[in-house]
Tab-separated table of C-alpha atoms in Angstrom:
chain	number	residue	atom	x	y	z
A	21	HIS	CA	-5.198	6.625	-17.163
A	22	ASP	CA	-8.043	9.171	-16.160
A	23	ARG	CA	-11.080	7.287	-17.114
A	24	ILE	CA	-9.886	4.355	-15.215
A	25	ALA	CA	-8.960	6.194	-11.795
A	26	SER	CA	-12.411	7.682	-12.518
A	27	HIS	CA	-14.286	4.732	-12.284
A	28	PRO	CA	-16.858	4.540	-9.605
A	29	SER	CA	-16.170	0.693	-9.025
A	30	LEU	CA	-12.488	1.632	-8.587
A	31	ARG	CA	-10.733	3.124	-5.254
A	32	LEU	CA	-7.061	3.987	-5.569
A	33	GLU	CA	-5.157	3.785	-2.061
A	34	PRO	CA	-1.993	5.981	-1.926
A	35	LEU	CA	1.173	4.161	-1.756
A	36	ASP	CA	2.618	6.563	0.899
A	37	ALA	CA	5.181	5.952	3.799
A	38	GLU	CA	2.204	4.708	6.406
A	39	LEU	CA	0.982	2.164	3.709
A	40	MET	CA	4.968	0.791	3.401
A	41	THR	CA	5.957	0.784	7.304
A	42	SER	CA	2.292	-1.490	7.417
A	43	ALA	CA	3.528	-3.430	4.404
A	44	GLU	CA	7.171	-4.092	6.066
A	45	ARG	CA	5.716	-4.924	9.287
A	46	ILE	CA	3.307	-7.291	7.668
A	47	GLY	CA	5.986	-8.602	5.640
A	48	VAL	CA	8.273	-9.356	8.266
A	49	SER	CA	5.942	-11.191	10.600
A	50	ARG	CA	5.623	-14.109	7.954
A	51	PRO	CA	7.369	-15.184	4.672
A	52	ARG	CA	5.516	-13.926	1.598
A	53	ARG	CA	6.473	-11.548	-1.388
A	54	ALA	CA	6.620	-7.692	-1.241
A	55	ALA	CA	3.037	-7.308	-3.208
A	56	ASP	CA	1.362	-9.560	-0.898
A	57	SER	CA	2.291	-7.636	1.593
A	58	LEU	CA	0.932	-4.326	0.347
A	59	TYR	CA	-2.647	-6.236	-0.593
A	60	ALA	CA	-2.460	-7.285	3.211
A	61	ALA	CA	-1.621	-3.447	3.996
A	62	VAL	CA	-4.002	-1.724	2.102
A	63	ALA	CA	-7.011	-4.377	3.448
A	64	GLU	CA	-5.841	-3.790	6.614
A	65	ARG	CA	-6.010	-0.007	6.383
A	66	LEU	CA	-9.474	-0.017	5.083
A	67	GLY	CA	-10.766	-2.561	7.437
A	68	TRP	CA	-11.817	-5.348	4.325
A	69	PRO	CA	-11.414	-8.550	4.245
A	70	LEU	CA	-7.995	-9.676	1.986
A	71	LEU	CA	-10.171	-11.898	-0.511
A	72	SER	CA	-8.205	-13.965	-3.053
A	73	TRP	CA	-7.955	-17.186	-5.156
A	74	ASP	CA	-4.042	-17.268	-4.681
A	75	ARG	CA	-3.748	-20.336	-2.312
A	76	GLU	CA	-0.293	-19.061	-0.802
A	77	LEU	CA	-2.006	-15.500	-0.312
A	78	VAL	CA	-4.330	-17.494	1.465
A	79	ALA	CA	-1.725	-19.195	3.321
A	80	ARG	CA	0.904	-16.771	3.968
A	81	ALA	CA	-0.964	-13.222	4.258
A	82	GLY	CA	-4.267	-14.141	5.729
A	83	ALA	CA	-6.323	-13.685	3.064
A	84	VAL	CA	-9.646	-15.649	2.767
A	85	SER	CA	-10.994	-17.382	-0.559
A	86	PRO	CA	-13.966	-15.775	-1.902
A	87	SER	CA	-16.105	-18.721	-1.968
A	88	ASP	CA	-15.230	-19.519	2.139
A	89	TRP	CA	-15.956	-15.498	2.787
A	90	LEU	CA	-19.571	-16.460	1.161
A	91	ALA	CA	-20.077	-18.966	2.907
A	92	ALA	CA	-19.149	-17.595	6.190
A	93	ARG	CA	-21.677	-14.697	5.509
A	94	THR	CA	-24.332	-16.681	3.992
A	95	GLY	CA	-24.339	-19.600	6.458
A	96	GLY	CA	-24.302	-22.072	3.516
A	97	ASP	CA	-22.295	-24.413	1.583
A	98	PHE	CA	-21.852	-21.877	-0.823
A	99	VAL	CA	-18.952	-23.175	-3.355
A	100	ALA	CA	-17.437	-21.350	-5.926
A	101	GLU	CA	-13.911	-21.788	-7.979
A	102	PRO	CA	-12.126	-19.752	-10.313
A	103	ALA	CA	-13.595	-19.990	-13.686
A	104	THR	CA	-11.025	-22.454	-15.540
A	105	PRO	CA	-10.433	-21.565	-19.672
A	106	ALA	CA	-12.140	-23.419	-22.120
A	107	PRO	CA	-10.041	-25.437	-23.819
A	108	ASN	CA	-8.228	-24.181	-27.107
A	109	PRO	CA	-8.572	-26.200	-29.986
A	110	ARG	CA	-5.529	-24.516	-32.111
A	111	ARG	CA	-3.565	-24.824	-29.007
A	112	PRO	CA	-1.808	-28.137	-28.742
A	113	SER	CA	-2.087	-30.061	-25.861
A	114	ARG	CA	0.905	-30.021	-23.781
A	115	THR	CA	0.907	-33.758	-22.925
A	116	ARG	CA	3.508	-36.078	-24.780
A	117	PRO	CA	2.057	-38.860	-26.858
A	118	ILE	CA	3.063	-42.278	-25.653
A	119	ARG	CA	5.161	-44.364	-27.670
A	120	ARG	CA	4.861	-48.012	-28.665
A	121	ARG	CA	8.135	-49.927	-29.464
């Protein structure tokens, strides 16, 4: 825990009464999950944009996709989508075979 908490790229934000009040205010303004309200409250507190690939978070919590955020700042048509995992040859396909009669 201490090694993670002391990482220079990580900032831990305390879950205090002020943050909970902000999350509650955000949560009742639009339907969303409690965790999404906390993400939005932390971004609001820090004055940072809320970036997410989660389409529901974008639609309900005012998040912006990273590619849209980057395109707005570069003035270009930057397109980046989350990486899709490579198919695992050891994992069977979930599609059902077609049975011929």
